[in-house]
XYZ file of N, CA and C in Angstrom:
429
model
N 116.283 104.841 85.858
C 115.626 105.181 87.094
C 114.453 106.106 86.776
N 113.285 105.393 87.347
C 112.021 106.706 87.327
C 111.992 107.769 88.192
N 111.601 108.574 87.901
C 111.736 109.720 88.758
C 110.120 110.732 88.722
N 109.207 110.513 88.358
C 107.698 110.377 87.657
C 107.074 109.884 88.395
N 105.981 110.814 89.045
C 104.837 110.004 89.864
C 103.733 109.820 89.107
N 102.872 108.947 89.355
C 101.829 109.204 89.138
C 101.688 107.607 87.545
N 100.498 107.582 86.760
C 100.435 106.678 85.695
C 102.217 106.732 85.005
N 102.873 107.853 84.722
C 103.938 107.468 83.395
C 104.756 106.850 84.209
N 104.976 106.526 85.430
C 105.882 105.115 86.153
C 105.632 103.893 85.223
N 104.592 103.977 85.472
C 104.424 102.221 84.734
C 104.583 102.420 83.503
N 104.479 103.402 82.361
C 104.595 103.679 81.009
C 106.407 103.286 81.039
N 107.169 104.073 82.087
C 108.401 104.115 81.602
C 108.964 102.269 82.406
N 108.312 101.541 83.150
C 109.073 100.699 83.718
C 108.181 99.485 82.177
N 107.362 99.528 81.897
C 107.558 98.996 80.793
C 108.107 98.998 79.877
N 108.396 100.124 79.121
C 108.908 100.083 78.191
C 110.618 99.623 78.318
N 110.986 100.057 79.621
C 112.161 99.814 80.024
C 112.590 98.277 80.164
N 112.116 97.487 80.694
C 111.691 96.181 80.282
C 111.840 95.415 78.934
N 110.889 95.941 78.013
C 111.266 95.842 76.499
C 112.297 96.168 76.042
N 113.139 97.677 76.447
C 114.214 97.702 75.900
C 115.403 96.859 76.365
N 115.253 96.623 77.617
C 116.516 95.708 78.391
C 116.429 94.436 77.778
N 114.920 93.645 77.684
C 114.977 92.424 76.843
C 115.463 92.008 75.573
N 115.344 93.564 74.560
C 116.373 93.249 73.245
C 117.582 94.048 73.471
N 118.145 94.657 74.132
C 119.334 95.680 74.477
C 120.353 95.072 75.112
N 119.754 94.760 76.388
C 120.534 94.301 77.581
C 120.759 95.249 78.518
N 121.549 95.286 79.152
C 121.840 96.014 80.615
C 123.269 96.471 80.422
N 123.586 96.706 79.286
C 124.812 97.103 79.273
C 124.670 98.944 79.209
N 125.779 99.657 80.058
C 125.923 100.950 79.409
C 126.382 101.726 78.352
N 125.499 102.506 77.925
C 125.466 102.969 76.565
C 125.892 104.317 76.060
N 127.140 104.683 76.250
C 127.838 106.145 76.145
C 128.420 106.678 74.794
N 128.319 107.860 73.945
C 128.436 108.554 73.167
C 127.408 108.286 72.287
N 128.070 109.345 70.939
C 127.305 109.640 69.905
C 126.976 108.387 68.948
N 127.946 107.129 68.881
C 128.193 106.430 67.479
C 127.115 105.115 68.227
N 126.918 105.426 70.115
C 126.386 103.881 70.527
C 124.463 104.633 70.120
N 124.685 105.918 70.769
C 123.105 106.606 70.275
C 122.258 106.039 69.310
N 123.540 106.314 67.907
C 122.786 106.236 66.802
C 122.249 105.022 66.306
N 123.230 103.923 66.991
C 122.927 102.553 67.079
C 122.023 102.270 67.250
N 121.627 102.882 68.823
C 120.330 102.421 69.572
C 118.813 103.137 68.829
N 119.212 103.761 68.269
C 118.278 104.879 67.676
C 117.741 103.584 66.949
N 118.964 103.171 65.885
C 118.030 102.140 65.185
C 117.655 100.792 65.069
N 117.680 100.657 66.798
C 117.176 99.481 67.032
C 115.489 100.243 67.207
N 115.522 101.047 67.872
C 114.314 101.517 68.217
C 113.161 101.581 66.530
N 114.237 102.253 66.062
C 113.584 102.493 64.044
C 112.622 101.106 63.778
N 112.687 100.375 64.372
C 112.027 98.746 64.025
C 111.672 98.567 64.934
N 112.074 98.581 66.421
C 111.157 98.067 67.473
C 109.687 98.717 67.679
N 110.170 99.897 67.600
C 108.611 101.019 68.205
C 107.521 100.418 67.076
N 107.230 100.324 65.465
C 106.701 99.596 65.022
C 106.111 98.064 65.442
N 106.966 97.720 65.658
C 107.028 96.154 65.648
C 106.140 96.231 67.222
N 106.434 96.527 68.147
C 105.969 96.598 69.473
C 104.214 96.995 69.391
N 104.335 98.200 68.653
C 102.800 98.937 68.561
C 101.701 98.806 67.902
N 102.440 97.777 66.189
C 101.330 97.197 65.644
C 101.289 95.656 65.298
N 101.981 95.143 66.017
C 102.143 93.449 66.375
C 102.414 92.586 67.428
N 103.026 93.295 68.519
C 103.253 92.271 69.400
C 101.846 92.613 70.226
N 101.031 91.618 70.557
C 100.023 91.478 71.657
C 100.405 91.737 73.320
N 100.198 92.477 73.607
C 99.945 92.672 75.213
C 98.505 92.530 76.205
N 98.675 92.313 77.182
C 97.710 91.574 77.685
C 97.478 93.257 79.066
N 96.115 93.807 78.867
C 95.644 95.385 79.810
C 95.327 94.545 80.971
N 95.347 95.342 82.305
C 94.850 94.622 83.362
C 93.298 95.528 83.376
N 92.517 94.178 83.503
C 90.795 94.350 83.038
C 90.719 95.288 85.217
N 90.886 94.721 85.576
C 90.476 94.196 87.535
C 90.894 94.021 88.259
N 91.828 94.393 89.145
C 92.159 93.691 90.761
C 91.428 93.966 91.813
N 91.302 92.239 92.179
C 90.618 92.152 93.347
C 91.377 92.235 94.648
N 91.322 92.516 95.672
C 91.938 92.017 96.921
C 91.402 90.928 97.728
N 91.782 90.044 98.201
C 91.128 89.200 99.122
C 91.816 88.620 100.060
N 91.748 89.325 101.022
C 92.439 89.263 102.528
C 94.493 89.493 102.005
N 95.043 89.057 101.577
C 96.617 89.502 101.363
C 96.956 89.262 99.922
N 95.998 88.041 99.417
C 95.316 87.869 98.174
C 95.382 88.787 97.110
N 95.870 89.191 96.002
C 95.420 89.896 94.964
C 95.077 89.410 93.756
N 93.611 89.107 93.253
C 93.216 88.601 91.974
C 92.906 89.431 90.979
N 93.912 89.142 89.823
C 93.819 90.124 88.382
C 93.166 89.235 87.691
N 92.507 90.055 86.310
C 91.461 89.837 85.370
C 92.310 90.229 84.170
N 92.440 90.325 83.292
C 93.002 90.872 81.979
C 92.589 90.374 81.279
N 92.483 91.575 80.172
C 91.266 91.581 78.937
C 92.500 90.249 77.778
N 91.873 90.387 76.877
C 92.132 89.535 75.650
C 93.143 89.947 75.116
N 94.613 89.326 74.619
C 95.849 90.025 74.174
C 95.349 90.315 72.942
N 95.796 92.255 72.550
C 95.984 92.238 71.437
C 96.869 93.307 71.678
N 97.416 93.961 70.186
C 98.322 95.236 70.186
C 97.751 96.979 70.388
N 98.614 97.189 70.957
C 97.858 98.697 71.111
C 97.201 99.348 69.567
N 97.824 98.395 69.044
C 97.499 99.407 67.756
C 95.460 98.924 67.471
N 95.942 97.643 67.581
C 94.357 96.928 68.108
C 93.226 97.472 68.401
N 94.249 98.101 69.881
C 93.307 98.525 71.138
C 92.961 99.550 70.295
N 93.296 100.338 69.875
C 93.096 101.952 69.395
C 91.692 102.042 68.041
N 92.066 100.901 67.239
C 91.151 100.627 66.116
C 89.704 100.184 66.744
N 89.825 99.672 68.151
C 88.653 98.979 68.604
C 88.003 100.285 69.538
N 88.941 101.207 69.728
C 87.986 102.337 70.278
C 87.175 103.422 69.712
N 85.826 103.622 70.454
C 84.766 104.774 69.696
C 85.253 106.004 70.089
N 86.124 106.233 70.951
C 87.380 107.799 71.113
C 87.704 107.972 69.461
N 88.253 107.080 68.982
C 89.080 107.556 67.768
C 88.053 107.805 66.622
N 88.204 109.072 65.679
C 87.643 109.511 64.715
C 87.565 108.321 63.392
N 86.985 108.449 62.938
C 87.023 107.268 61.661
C 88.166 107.667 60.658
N 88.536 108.981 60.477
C 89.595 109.003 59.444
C 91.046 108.869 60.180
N 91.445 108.622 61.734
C 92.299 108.565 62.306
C 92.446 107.007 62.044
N 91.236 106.361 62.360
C 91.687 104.735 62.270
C 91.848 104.955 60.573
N 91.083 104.830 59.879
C 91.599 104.883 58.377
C 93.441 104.570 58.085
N 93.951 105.741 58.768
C 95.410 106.413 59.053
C 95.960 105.096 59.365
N 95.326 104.814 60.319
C 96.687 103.898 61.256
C 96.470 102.389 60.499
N 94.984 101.841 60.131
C 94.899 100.756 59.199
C 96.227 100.612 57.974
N 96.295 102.258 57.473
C 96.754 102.427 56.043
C 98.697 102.174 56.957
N 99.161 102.452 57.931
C 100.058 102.742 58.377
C 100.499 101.224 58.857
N 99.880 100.445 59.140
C 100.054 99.335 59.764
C 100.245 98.504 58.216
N 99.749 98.477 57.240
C 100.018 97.887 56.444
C 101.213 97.960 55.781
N 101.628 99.489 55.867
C 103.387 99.230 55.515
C 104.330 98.199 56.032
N 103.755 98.042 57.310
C 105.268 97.234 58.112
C 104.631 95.699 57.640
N 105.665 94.920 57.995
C 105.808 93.322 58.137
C 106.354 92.916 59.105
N 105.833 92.263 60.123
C 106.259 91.728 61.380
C 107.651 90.932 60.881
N 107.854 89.966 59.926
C 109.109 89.126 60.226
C 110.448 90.444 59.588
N 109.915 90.981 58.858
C 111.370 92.067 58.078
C 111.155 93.021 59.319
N 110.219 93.552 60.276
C 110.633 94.113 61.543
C 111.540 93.546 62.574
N 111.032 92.218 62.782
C 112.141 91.388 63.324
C 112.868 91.073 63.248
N 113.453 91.011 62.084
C 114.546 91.191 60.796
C 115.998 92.160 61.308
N 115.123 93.195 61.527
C 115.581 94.416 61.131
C 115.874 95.087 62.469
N 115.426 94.873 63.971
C 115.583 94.902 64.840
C 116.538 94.465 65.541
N 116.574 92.526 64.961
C 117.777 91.647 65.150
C 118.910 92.452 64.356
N 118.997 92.696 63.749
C 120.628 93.123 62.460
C 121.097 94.453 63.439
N 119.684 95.262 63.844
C 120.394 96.828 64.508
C 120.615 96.439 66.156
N 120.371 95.002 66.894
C 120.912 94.512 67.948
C 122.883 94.505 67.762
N 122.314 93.544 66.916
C 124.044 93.032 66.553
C 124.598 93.983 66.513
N 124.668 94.915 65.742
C 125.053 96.360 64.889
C 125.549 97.160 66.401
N 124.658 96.824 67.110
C 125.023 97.801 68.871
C 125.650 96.849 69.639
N 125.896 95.694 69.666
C 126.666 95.030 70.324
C 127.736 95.322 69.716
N 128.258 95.029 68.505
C 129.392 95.054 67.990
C 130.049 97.080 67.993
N 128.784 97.601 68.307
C 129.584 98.993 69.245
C 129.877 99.277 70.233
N 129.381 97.747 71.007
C 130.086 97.870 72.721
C 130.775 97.195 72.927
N 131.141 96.032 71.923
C 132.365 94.854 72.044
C 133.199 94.972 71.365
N 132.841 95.756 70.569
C 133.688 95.641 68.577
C 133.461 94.429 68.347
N 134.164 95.057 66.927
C 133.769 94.136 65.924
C 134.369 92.792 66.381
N 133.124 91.240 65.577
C 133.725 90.094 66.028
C 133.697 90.119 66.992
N 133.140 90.269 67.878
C 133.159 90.111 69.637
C 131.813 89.343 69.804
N 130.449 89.452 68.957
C 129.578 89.009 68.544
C 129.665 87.165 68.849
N 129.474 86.494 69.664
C 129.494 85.108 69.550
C 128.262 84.284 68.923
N 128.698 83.586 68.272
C 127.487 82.683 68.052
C 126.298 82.173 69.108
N 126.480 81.846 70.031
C 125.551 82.291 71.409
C 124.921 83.402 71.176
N 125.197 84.603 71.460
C 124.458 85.604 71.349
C 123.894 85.732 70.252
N 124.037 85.423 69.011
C 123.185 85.407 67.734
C 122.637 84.462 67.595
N 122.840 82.880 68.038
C 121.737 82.315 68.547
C 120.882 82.378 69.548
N 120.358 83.597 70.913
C 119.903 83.946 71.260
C 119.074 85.132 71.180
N 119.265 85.845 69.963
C 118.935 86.832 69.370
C 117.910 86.198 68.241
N 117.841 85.276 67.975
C 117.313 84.742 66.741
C 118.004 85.271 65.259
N 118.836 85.230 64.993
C 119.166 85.899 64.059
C 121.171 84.937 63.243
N 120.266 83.812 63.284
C 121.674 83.061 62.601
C 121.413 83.512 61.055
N 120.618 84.199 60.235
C 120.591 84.663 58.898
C 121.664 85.586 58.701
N 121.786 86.543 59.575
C 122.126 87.213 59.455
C 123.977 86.728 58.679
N 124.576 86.075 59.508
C 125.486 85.276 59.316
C 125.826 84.958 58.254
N 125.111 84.748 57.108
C 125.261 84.342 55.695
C 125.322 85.879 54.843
């Protein structure tokens, strides 16, 4: 629940979004489900900030009950940030040099394994169905 007026509404109902889409809607109580979730996040927040493309709203128009949006060209925030004259040249330097550590598929990788890893702390162990790891993308894991 937001509780935040003003722009960080939409900061937190997005991100909230993202997390429900790899998480789920399940509730998440003590220390051992935390640490879980912690490291799903350890791979998502990467993976989210310097690879997945999102699409900014450029414009809304109104026209009579009508609302027409514009949105700029998908790329990643990390993108957006390299393409702005705000940022100092040795800051982008930083984040160029920072973005090259990660790998989108071993993020995805690694995101999928710390999904499972938190399901199997809200189902236990083996509770995990093949369904859900074929919906997860992550039948590797399996072997």
């Amino acid at each position: 629940m937001t509780t935040v007026c003003g722009p960080l509404v939409r900061v937190e109902q997005k991100n909230g979004a993202v997390v429900r889409e790899y998480v789920g809607y399940d509730r998440l109580e003590g220390d051992a489900l935390q640490a879980r979730l912690a490291g799903v996040y350890r791979s998502l927040v990467p993976l989210l900030n310097f690879f997945m493309p999102t699409m900014k709203l450029a414009s809304k128009i109104k026209v009579g009950s009508k609302e027409i949006k514009k949105y700029d060209e998908p790329c990643s925030p990390c993108q957006r940030l390299l393409e702005s004259e705000a940022l100092p040249p040795e800051v982008k330097a930083a984040l160029t040099r920072l973005c090259g550590l990660y790998h989108p598929v071993q993020l995805q990788h690694h995101v999928n394994k710390a999904v499972l890893e938190l399901m199997e702390g809200i189902f236990g162990a083996g509770a995990v169905t093949v369904l859900q790891i074929r919906q997860t993308g992550t039948e590797e894991l399996l072997r």
